[in-house]
Amino acid sequence: MLGFWILAALLLLVGYAFFLPALLGNRRQKSVDRQRLNLLLHQQRREELAGDGKDAPADDLLAELDRDLLADLAATEARAGLNGKAGRWSVLVALLLAPLLAVLVYGQLGRPELADFQAAAPRGTTAQAPGAADFQATVDALAKRLQENPNDLDGWMLLARSLLATDQIDKAISAYEFALRIAPDNLDVQALYAQALAERKDGDFTGKPGEILAAILKKEPGHPSALWFTGLAAAKRGDAKEAVERWEALRSQFPPDSEDAKQLAQYIARVKGEAPPAAAEAPVQRQAEAKKSIRVKVELSDAIRSKAAPEDSVFVFARAASGPPMPLAVVRKQVRDLPLEVTLDDTMSMMQGTNLSSVDKLVVGARVSKSGQATPQPGDLQGLSEPISVQDGQVLGIRIEREVR
């Protein structure tokens, strides 16, 4: 249980670290843009807290929190513009309290999963989860109100976010398109529209979503949301260099000692294949958080040993057998450490929901990187396993014996 509380706290910090930047507005403003919090933070909280459908009571509360939030906003006639008006403080407080209240419910229920409130019924039952229909009814009421007041930009953004939260992606995209008709030059709306388009392709930002984000960064190179999404897209496709560049640019917008900057530093370290800065500070906590692990014994073939220098980096990693090439877990060593044995586990994930426990089959590998980059380069030396089923605590041998072409 202690491990879960630690993990829950870290997830909250990570979420705030990446989506609070979206509140900064343009670089000439130092005040927090609360509307970006409305549009980004609540959706991220739902994604982080969404579980496997086993916990109906927690599902009910999460639906109730969302329903109350929407009801409060739907009843507010004088809506604030994106530049800030009265009434946003109540929304801000609700958004900040929602994840904290959900965590308290976790503790009462004794488990770290929350059901997706959109699911028709908890796993193993046929009854619809209470509250889901009410939440949808509130969303429908908001949509109806927008037909009578089609120029309500905040209303369209709230509707789009709510539809995304319930996986009604096509409807969410339509809502964002209505918002863009009202504010076609609003970069925040454009960035969230790009995110919705990517969600329709299972998080793939290639094509139009990527083009929109690139155009945003051309107009405003420091736009927080665009920096985050383009960095995330780069990490998913295995482009560590671009991911680091984007997230370093985002991190520069925060004081070096701030929690936001520290959390970004951890993500950057993961992309680079390095141990995150906080890893050495709490090894006991990290061990407590681990759910699934695999031990990997790595050796370098004598046939190619002459091509490796003692100071060359060695990345030991595990990735999904099918899907994005981004590692699920990675450890960085040097050739001088070979042969070696390392443990890969769920605590080494670069982002919530993508870890060893999230896949059925994975590929484990070890690579000698001449450039020091985690992304494979011609001339690197590598060894890979066949796709294997994830079994907690198993030991796997990897022999580095071929050159990357």
Tab-separated table of C-alpha atoms in Angstrom:
chain	number	residue	atom	x	y	z
A	1	MET	CA	0.000	0.000	0.000
A	2	LEU	CA	2.863	2.349	0.790
A	3	GLY	CA	4.234	1.794	-2.683
A	4	PHE	CA	0.932	2.790	-4.214
A	5	TRP	CA	0.736	6.039	-2.243
A	6	ILE	CA	4.223	6.910	-3.406
A	7	LEU	CA	3.333	6.101	-7.001
A	8	ALA	CA	0.066	8.032	-6.813
A	9	ALA	CA	1.870	11.111	-5.509
A	10	LEU	CA	4.447	10.862	-8.262
A	11	LEU	CA	1.749	10.510	-10.918
A	12	LEU	CA	0.051	13.658	-9.680
A	13	LEU	CA	3.344	15.552	-9.767
A	14	VAL	CA	4.166	14.280	-13.242
A	15	GLY	CA	0.764	15.279	-14.542
A	16	TYR	CA	1.069	18.769	-13.094
A	17	ALA	CA	4.629	19.060	-14.364
A	18	PHE	CA	3.630	18.587	-17.969
A	19	PHE	CA	0.287	20.263	-18.143
A	20	LEU	CA	0.822	23.278	-15.925
A	21	PRO	CA	3.220	24.658	-18.585
A	22	ALA	CA	0.205	24.973	-20.833
A	23	LEU	CA	-1.089	27.573	-18.408
A	24	LEU	CA	1.775	29.956	-18.969
A	25	GLY	CA	0.299	31.766	-21.979
A	26	ASN	CA	2.714	33.687	-24.165
A	27	ARG	CA	6.215	34.337	-22.967
A	28	ARG	CA	5.436	37.903	-22.063
A	29	GLN	CA	2.992	36.767	-19.365
A	30	LYS	CA	4.144	35.359	-16.055
A	31	SER	CA	0.713	34.715	-14.577
A	32	VAL	CA	-0.828	31.259	-14.792
A	33	ASP	CA	-3.458	30.900	-17.554
A	34	ARG	CA	-6.210	29.067	-15.710
A	35	GLN	CA	-8.146	28.261	-18.853
A	36	ARG	CA	-5.364	26.003	-20.042
A	37	LEU	CA	-5.659	24.191	-16.744
A	38	ASN	CA	-9.362	23.714	-17.427
A	39	LEU	CA	-8.625	22.259	-20.826
A	40	LEU	CA	-5.600	20.120	-20.062
A	41	LEU	CA	-5.268	19.165	-16.421
A	42	HIS	CA	-8.631	17.496	-15.828
A	43	GLN	CA	-8.321	15.334	-18.930
A	44	GLN	CA	-4.801	14.264	-17.927
A	45	ARG	CA	-6.004	13.374	-14.451
A	46	ARG	CA	-8.655	11.080	-15.905
A	47	GLU	CA	-6.116	9.359	-18.149
A	48	GLU	CA	-3.738	8.772	-15.254
A	49	LEU	CA	-6.470	7.513	-12.942
A	50	ALA	CA	-8.322	5.346	-15.477
A	51	GLY	CA	-8.095	1.713	-14.416
A	52	ASP	CA	-9.083	-1.728	-15.638
A	53	GLY	CA	-12.808	-1.680	-14.893
A	54	LYS	CA	-12.734	-3.670	-11.647
A	55	ASP	CA	-13.729	-0.983	-9.148
A	56	ALA	CA	-17.307	0.214	-9.588
A	57	PRO	CA	-17.478	2.380	-6.399
A	58	ALA	CA	-14.361	4.317	-7.413
A	59	ASP	CA	-15.776	4.581	-10.901
A	60	ASP	CA	-18.930	6.077	-9.438
A	61	LEU	CA	-17.069	8.776	-7.546
A	62	LEU	CA	-14.957	9.720	-10.540
A	63	ALA	CA	-18.082	10.047	-12.642
A	64	GLU	CA	-19.695	12.113	-9.875
A	65	LEU	CA	-16.702	14.434	-9.686
A	66	ASP	CA	-16.814	14.985	-13.440
A	67	ARG	CA	-20.581	15.397	-13.399
A	68	ASP	CA	-20.409	17.991	-10.642
A	69	LEU	CA	-17.689	19.856	-12.476
A	70	LEU	CA	-19.670	19.962	-15.691
A	71	ALA	CA	-22.886	20.898	-13.900
A	72	ASP	CA	-21.213	23.834	-12.183
A	73	LEU	CA	-19.774	25.092	-15.434
A	74	ALA	CA	-22.901	24.486	-17.459
A	75	ALA	CA	-24.908	26.547	-14.955
A	76	THR	CA	-22.550	29.503	-15.192
A	77	GLU	CA	-23.992	32.018	-17.614
A	78	ALA	CA	-21.139	34.520	-17.515
A	79	ARG	CA	-18.305	32.433	-18.932
A	80	ALA	CA	-14.738	33.589	-18.791
A	81	GLY	CA	-12.692	34.169	-21.947
A	82	LEU	CA	-9.313	32.481	-22.519
A	83	ASN	CA	-7.561	35.547	-21.161
A	84	GLY	CA	-9.197	35.133	-17.724
A	85	LYS	CA	-12.499	36.293	-16.172
A	86	ALA	CA	-14.417	35.866	-12.940
A	87	GLY	CA	-15.669	32.371	-12.224
A	88	ARG	CA	-12.526	30.467	-13.102
A	89	TRP	CA	-11.401	30.088	-9.528
A	90	SER	CA	-14.242	27.665	-8.770
A	91	VAL	CA	-13.281	25.574	-11.782
A	92	LEU	CA	-9.622	25.690	-10.829
A	93	VAL	CA	-10.368	24.492	-7.292
A	94	ALA	CA	-12.581	21.686	-8.603
A	95	LEU	CA	-9.909	20.530	-11.009
A	96	LEU	CA	-7.225	20.594	-8.372
A	97	LEU	CA	-9.361	18.741	-5.844
A	98	ALA	CA	-10.638	16.058	-8.228
A	99	PRO	CA	-7.422	14.001	-8.406
A	100	LEU	CA	-6.804	14.409	-4.680
A	101	LEU	CA	-10.285	13.190	-3.794
A	102	ALA	CA	-9.861	10.267	-6.174
A	103	VAL	CA	-6.650	9.295	-4.395
A	104	LEU	CA	-8.467	9.344	-1.058
A	105	VAL	CA	-11.054	6.987	-2.504
A	106	TYR	CA	-8.236	4.690	-3.569
A	107	GLY	CA	-7.150	4.452	0.025
A	108	GLN	CA	-10.658	3.598	1.210
A	109	LEU	CA	-11.073	0.922	-1.421
A	110	GLY	CA	-7.635	-0.561	-0.848
A	111	ARG	CA	-6.651	-0.856	-4.529
A	112	PRO	CA	-4.895	1.384	-7.087
A	113	GLU	CA	-7.325	0.976	-9.980
A	114	LEU	CA	-10.265	3.111	-11.062
A	115	ALA	CA	-12.733	1.930	-13.658
A	116	ASP	CA	-13.224	3.859	-16.867
A	117	PHE	CA	-16.402	5.743	-16.086
A	118	GLN	CA	-17.566	5.330	-19.680
A	119	ALA	CA	-17.632	1.523	-19.438
A	120	ALA	CA	-21.143	0.084	-19.527
A	121	ALA	CA	-20.461	-2.179	-16.546
A	122	PRO	CA	-17.639	-3.277	-14.244
A	123	ARG	CA	-15.742	-6.348	-15.366
A	124	GLY	CA	-17.647	-9.519	-14.542
A	125	THR	CA	-21.065	-7.822	-14.239
A	126	THR	CA	-23.809	-6.758	-16.605
A	127	ALA	CA	-25.203	-3.778	-14.687
A	128	GLN	CA	-24.335	-0.299	-15.918
A	129	ALA	CA	-22.050	1.684	-13.633
A	130	PRO	CA	-24.212	4.175	-11.709
A	131	GLY	CA	-23.601	7.787	-12.622
A	132	ALA	CA	-22.322	7.223	-16.153
A	133	ALA	CA	-25.712	7.935	-17.699
A	134	ASP	CA	-26.092	11.087	-15.596
A	135	PHE	CA	-22.696	12.307	-16.682
A	136	GLN	CA	-23.562	11.717	-20.331
A	137	ALA	CA	-26.861	13.510	-19.809
A	138	THR	CA	-24.966	16.527	-18.483
A	139	VAL	CA	-22.680	16.463	-21.511
A	140	ASP	CA	-25.722	16.281	-23.777
A	141	ALA	CA	-27.267	19.230	-21.943
A	142	LEU	CA	-24.107	21.233	-22.484
A	143	ALA	CA	-24.170	20.383	-26.194
A	144	LYS	CA	-27.799	21.512	-26.394
A	145	ARG	CA	-27.001	24.775	-24.638
A	146	LEU	CA	-24.216	25.423	-27.134
A	147	GLN	CA	-26.734	25.154	-29.963
A	148	GLU	CA	-28.459	28.147	-28.419
A	149	ASN	CA	-25.177	29.940	-27.698
A	150	PRO	CA	-22.817	28.806	-30.505
A	151	ASN	CA	-20.240	31.538	-29.863
A	152	ASP	CA	-19.345	30.276	-26.378
A	153	LEU	CA	-15.702	29.348	-26.915
A	154	ASP	CA	-15.165	28.046	-23.395
A	155	GLY	CA	-18.293	25.941	-23.697
A	156	TRP	CA	-17.059	24.256	-26.871
A	157	MET	CA	-13.693	23.590	-25.266
A	158	LEU	CA	-15.332	22.090	-22.192
A	159	LEU	CA	-17.571	19.947	-24.372
A	160	ALA	CA	-14.621	18.733	-26.446
A	161	ARG	CA	-12.629	17.834	-23.345
A	162	SER	CA	-15.591	15.998	-21.837
A	163	LEU	CA	-16.187	14.046	-25.033
A	164	LEU	CA	-12.527	13.069	-25.157
A	165	ALA	CA	-12.719	11.894	-21.555
A	166	THR	CA	-15.551	9.540	-22.555
A	167	ASP	CA	-13.749	8.331	-25.698
A	168	GLN	CA	-16.224	10.041	-28.021
A	169	ILE	CA	-13.292	11.161	-30.106
A	170	ASP	CA	-15.055	12.048	-33.360
A	171	LYS	CA	-17.560	14.218	-31.513
A	172	ALA	CA	-14.711	15.839	-29.575
A	173	ILE	CA	-12.958	16.679	-32.830
A	174	SER	CA	-16.150	18.286	-34.135
A	175	ALA	CA	-16.405	20.358	-30.958
A	176	TYR	CA	-12.825	21.562	-31.358
A	177	GLU	CA	-13.597	22.473	-34.968
A	178	PHE	CA	-16.489	24.634	-33.761
A	179	ALA	CA	-14.092	26.276	-31.311
A	180	LEU	CA	-11.628	26.930	-34.127
A	181	ARG	CA	-14.338	28.697	-36.116
A	182	ILE	CA	-14.731	31.073	-33.193
A	183	ALA	CA	-10.999	31.497	-32.523
A	184	PRO	CA	-9.076	30.244	-35.581
A	185	ASP	CA	-5.817	31.850	-34.448
A	186	ASN	CA	-5.909	30.572	-30.872
A	187	LEU	CA	-2.823	28.382	-30.509
A	188	ASP	CA	-4.144	26.645	-27.396
A	189	VAL	CA	-7.237	25.474	-29.248
A	190	GLN	CA	-5.095	24.361	-32.177
A	191	ALA	CA	-2.828	22.285	-29.937
A	192	LEU	CA	-5.740	20.511	-28.265
A	193	TYR	CA	-7.344	19.911	-31.655
A	194	ALA	CA	-4.102	18.267	-32.771
A	195	GLN	CA	-4.159	16.093	-29.666
A	196	ALA	CA	-7.723	14.969	-30.419
A	197	LEU	CA	-6.790	14.103	-34.001
A	198	ALA	CA	-3.895	12.040	-32.673
A	199	GLU	CA	-6.182	10.272	-30.200
A	200	ARG	CA	-8.280	9.085	-33.133
A	201	LYS	CA	-5.133	7.302	-34.364
A	202	ASP	CA	-4.249	5.774	-30.991
A	203	GLY	CA	-1.927	8.620	-30.051
A	204	ASP	CA	-0.187	8.857	-33.433
A	205	PHE	CA	0.812	12.471	-34.149
A	206	THR	CA	2.010	11.832	-37.710
A	207	GLY	CA	0.216	13.635	-40.520
A	208	LYS	CA	-2.165	16.482	-39.740
A	209	PRO	CA	-1.677	16.525	-35.933
A	210	GLY	CA	2.074	16.889	-36.370
A	211	GLU	CA	1.633	19.551	-39.031
A	212	ILE	CA	-0.600	21.599	-36.731
A	213	LEU	CA	1.898	21.386	-33.876
A	214	ALA	CA	4.777	22.321	-36.181
A	215	ALA	CA	2.856	25.390	-37.344
A	216	ILE	CA	2.188	26.374	-33.725
A	217	LEU	CA	5.877	26.145	-32.845
A	218	LYS	CA	6.746	28.200	-35.910
A	219	LYS	CA	4.501	30.988	-34.619
A	220	GLU	CA	5.389	30.533	-30.944
A	221	PRO	CA	8.523	28.386	-30.450
A	222	GLY	CA	7.968	28.220	-26.704
A	223	HIS	CA	4.322	27.138	-26.755
A	224	PRO	CA	4.125	24.693	-23.808
A	225	SER	CA	1.451	22.330	-25.114
A	226	ALA	CA	3.061	22.049	-28.533
A	227	LEU	CA	6.466	21.397	-26.974
A	228	TRP	CA	5.023	18.676	-24.766
A	229	PHE	CA	3.052	16.928	-27.525
A	230	THR	CA	5.870	17.049	-30.091
A	231	GLY	CA	8.284	15.719	-27.484
A	232	LEU	CA	5.868	12.934	-26.619
A	233	ALA	CA	5.416	12.068	-30.289
A	234	ALA	CA	9.183	11.933	-30.771
A	235	ALA	CA	9.630	9.685	-27.736
A	236	LYS	CA	6.963	7.305	-28.989
A	237	ARG	CA	8.672	6.884	-32.347
A	238	GLY	CA	12.067	6.432	-30.715
A	239	ASP	CA	13.556	9.811	-31.672
A	240	ALA	CA	15.290	10.552	-28.389
A	241	LYS	CA	17.159	13.568	-29.753
A	242	GLU	CA	14.030	15.490	-30.742
A	243	ALA	CA	12.173	14.472	-27.590
A	244	VAL	CA	15.019	15.807	-25.456
A	245	GLU	CA	15.174	19.062	-27.443
A	246	ARG	CA	11.437	19.691	-27.034
A	247	TRP	CA	11.306	18.865	-23.351
A	248	GLU	CA	14.488	20.787	-22.576
A	249	ALA	CA	12.873	23.825	-24.186
A	250	LEU	CA	9.811	23.249	-22.029
A	251	ARG	CA	11.903	22.774	-18.897
A	252	SER	CA	13.691	26.087	-19.503
A	253	GLN	CA	10.391	27.866	-18.828
A	254	PHE	CA	10.535	26.818	-15.167
A	255	PRO	CA	12.902	27.761	-12.338
A	256	PRO	CA	15.690	25.137	-12.226
A	257	ASP	CA	14.797	24.038	-8.691
A	258	SER	CA	11.048	23.837	-9.269
A	259	GLU	CA	9.195	20.540	-9.084
A	260	ASP	CA	8.105	21.026	-12.695
A	261	ALA	CA	11.692	21.246	-13.897
A	262	LYS	CA	12.694	18.229	-11.814
A	263	GLN	CA	9.918	16.083	-13.229
A	264	LEU	CA	10.825	17.105	-16.761
A	265	ALA	CA	14.431	16.221	-16.011
A	266	GLN	CA	13.327	12.717	-15.053
A	267	TYR	CA	11.453	12.241	-18.313
A	268	ILE	CA	14.402	13.573	-20.283
A	269	ALA	CA	16.718	11.163	-18.495
A	270	ARG	CA	14.408	8.275	-19.350
A	271	VAL	CA	14.405	9.203	-23.026
A	272	LYS	CA	18.193	9.381	-22.975
A	273	GLY	CA	18.346	5.986	-21.331
A	274	GLU	CA	19.875	7.378	-18.159
A	275	ALA	CA	18.818	6.776	-14.584
A	276	PRO	CA	16.466	9.602	-13.548
A	277	PRO	CA	17.898	12.115	-11.042
A	278	ALA	CA	15.509	10.956	-8.310
A	279	ALA	CA	16.338	7.269	-8.749
A	280	ALA	CA	19.340	7.303	-6.435
A	281	GLU	CA	17.461	9.217	-3.755
A	282	ALA	CA	14.831	6.598	-2.980
A	283	PRO	CA	15.858	3.094	-4.055
A	284	VAL	CA	13.675	1.522	-1.385
A	285	GLN	CA	10.635	3.394	-2.620
A	286	ARG	CA	11.315	2.449	-6.233
A	287	GLN	CA	11.623	-1.195	-5.241
A	288	ALA	CA	8.298	-0.980	-3.427
A	289	GLU	CA	6.651	0.447	-6.533
A	290	ALA	CA	7.861	-2.313	-8.834
A	291	LYS	CA	5.155	-4.664	-10.075
A	292	LYS	CA	6.846	-6.793	-12.706
A	293	SER	CA	10.538	-7.274	-13.395
A	294	ILE	CA	12.976	-9.248	-15.511
A	295	ARG	CA	16.682	-9.884	-14.916
A	296	VAL	CA	18.953	-9.554	-17.920
A	297	LYS	CA	22.471	-10.962	-18.203
A	298	VAL	CA	24.464	-9.185	-20.920
A	299	GLU	CA	27.739	-10.189	-22.526
A	300	LEU	CA	29.722	-8.919	-25.524
A	301	SER	CA	30.803	-11.339	-28.232
A	302	ASP	CA	34.571	-11.700	-28.575
A	303	ALA	CA	34.133	-11.488	-32.355
A	304	ILE	CA	33.161	-7.811	-32.203
A	305	ARG	CA	34.743	-6.756	-28.919
A	306	SER	CA	37.458	-4.830	-30.764
A	307	LYS	CA	34.800	-2.495	-32.191
A	308	ALA	CA	33.765	-1.283	-28.726
A	309	ALA	CA	35.655	1.138	-26.491
A	310	PRO	CA	35.510	0.752	-22.692
A	311	GLU	CA	33.768	4.117	-22.303
A	312	ASP	CA	31.059	3.408	-24.902
A	313	SER	CA	27.513	3.461	-23.524
A	314	VAL	CA	25.567	0.226	-23.152
A	315	PHE	CA	21.772	0.405	-23.119
A	316	VAL	CA	19.874	-2.580	-21.747
A	317	PHE	CA	16.203	-2.225	-22.598
A	318	ALA	CA	12.834	-3.878	-23.029
A	319	ARG	CA	10.203	-2.784	-25.536
A	320	ALA	CA	6.851	-4.073	-26.714
A	321	ALA	CA	7.143	-6.829	-29.305
A	322	SER	CA	4.610	-4.931	-31.403
A	323	GLY	CA	3.892	-1.229	-31.244
A	324	PRO	CA	5.993	1.906	-30.708
A	325	PRO	CA	9.777	1.381	-30.439
A	326	MET	CA	9.954	3.478	-27.268
A	327	PRO	CA	11.523	1.419	-24.439
A	328	LEU	CA	9.285	0.283	-21.608
A	329	ALA	CA	12.321	0.076	-19.323
A	330	VAL	CA	15.980	0.922	-19.842
A	331	VAL	CA	19.275	0.927	-17.933
A	332	ARG	CA	22.484	2.645	-19.040
A	333	LYS	CA	25.935	1.213	-18.372
A	334	GLN	CA	29.350	1.184	-20.097
A	335	VAL	CA	31.270	-1.439	-22.040
A	336	ARG	CA	33.786	-1.661	-19.204
A	337	ASP	CA	30.956	-3.029	-17.028
A	338	LEU	CA	30.411	-6.077	-19.275
A	339	PRO	CA	29.526	-8.808	-18.610
A	340	LEU	CA	26.793	-7.567	-16.307
A	341	GLU	CA	23.386	-8.351	-14.889
A	342	VAL	CA	20.656	-5.724	-14.509
A	343	THR	CA	17.011	-5.731	-13.497
A	344	LEU	CA	14.335	-4.063	-15.616
A	345	ASP	CA	11.027	-3.341	-13.903
A	346	ASP	CA	7.856	-1.264	-14.036
A	347	THR	CA	9.383	1.677	-12.157
A	348	MET	CA	11.590	2.419	-15.173
A	349	SER	CA	8.657	3.380	-17.395
A	350	MET	CA	8.907	6.749	-19.146
A	351	MET	CA	5.196	7.408	-18.833
A	352	GLN	CA	2.252	6.086	-16.881
A	353	GLY	CA	0.545	3.105	-18.480
A	354	THR	CA	3.522	2.031	-20.619
A	355	ASN	CA	5.535	-0.491	-18.629
A	356	LEU	CA	6.408	-4.186	-18.566
A	357	SER	CA	3.031	-5.032	-17.060
A	358	SER	CA	1.184	-3.286	-19.893
A	359	VAL	CA	2.191	-5.764	-22.636
A	360	ASP	CA	1.857	-9.499	-23.193
A	361	LYS	CA	5.059	-9.932	-25.174
A	362	LEU	CA	8.242	-7.912	-25.287
A	363	VAL	CA	11.687	-7.860	-26.858
A	364	VAL	CA	14.699	-7.446	-24.589
A	365	GLY	CA	17.947	-6.112	-25.997
A	366	ALA	CA	21.335	-4.622	-25.265
A	367	ARG	CA	23.122	-2.107	-27.469
A	368	VAL	CA	26.577	-0.569	-27.436
A	369	SER	CA	26.058	3.050	-28.522
A	370	LYS	CA	29.057	4.790	-30.052
A	371	SER	CA	27.232	8.147	-30.004
A	372	GLY	CA	25.851	7.820	-26.482
A	373	GLN	CA	22.298	8.202	-27.824
A	374	ALA	CA	19.551	5.728	-26.975
A	375	THR	CA	18.312	5.731	-30.584
A	376	PRO	CA	20.093	3.059	-32.701
A	377	GLN	CA	22.733	4.420	-35.072
A	378	PRO	CA	24.755	2.693	-37.825
A	379	GLY	CA	27.877	1.223	-36.261
A	380	ASP	CA	26.247	0.437	-32.921
A	381	LEU	CA	26.580	-3.121	-31.625
A	382	GLN	CA	23.435	-4.927	-30.596
A	383	GLY	CA	21.830	-8.124	-29.379
A	384	LEU	CA	18.085	-8.802	-29.224
A	385	SER	CA	15.897	-11.545	-27.838
A	386	GLU	CA	12.996	-13.152	-29.609
A	387	PRO	CA	9.552	-11.925	-28.482
A	388	ILE	CA	8.935	-13.379	-25.034
A	389	SER	CA	6.044	-13.453	-22.600
A	390	VAL	CA	6.505	-11.223	-19.590
A	391	GLN	CA	7.095	-13.385	-16.528
A	392	ASP	CA	7.940	-11.685	-13.274
A	393	GLY	CA	11.467	-12.354	-12.047
A	394	GLN	CA	12.661	-14.401	-15.024
A	395	VAL	CA	16.321	-14.320	-16.086
A	396	LEU	CA	17.234	-13.758	-19.729
A	397	GLY	CA	20.637	-13.848	-21.403
A	398	ILE	CA	21.511	-11.335	-24.145
A	399	ARG	CA	24.646	-11.598	-26.257
A	400	ILE	CA	25.748	-8.490	-28.183
A	401	GLU	CA	27.015	-9.970	-31.428
A	402	ARG	CA	25.941	-7.950	-34.462
A	403	GLU	CA	26.526	-4.476	-35.859
A	404	VAL	CA	23.646	-2.118	-36.624
A	405	ARG	CA	23.603	-1.273	-40.346
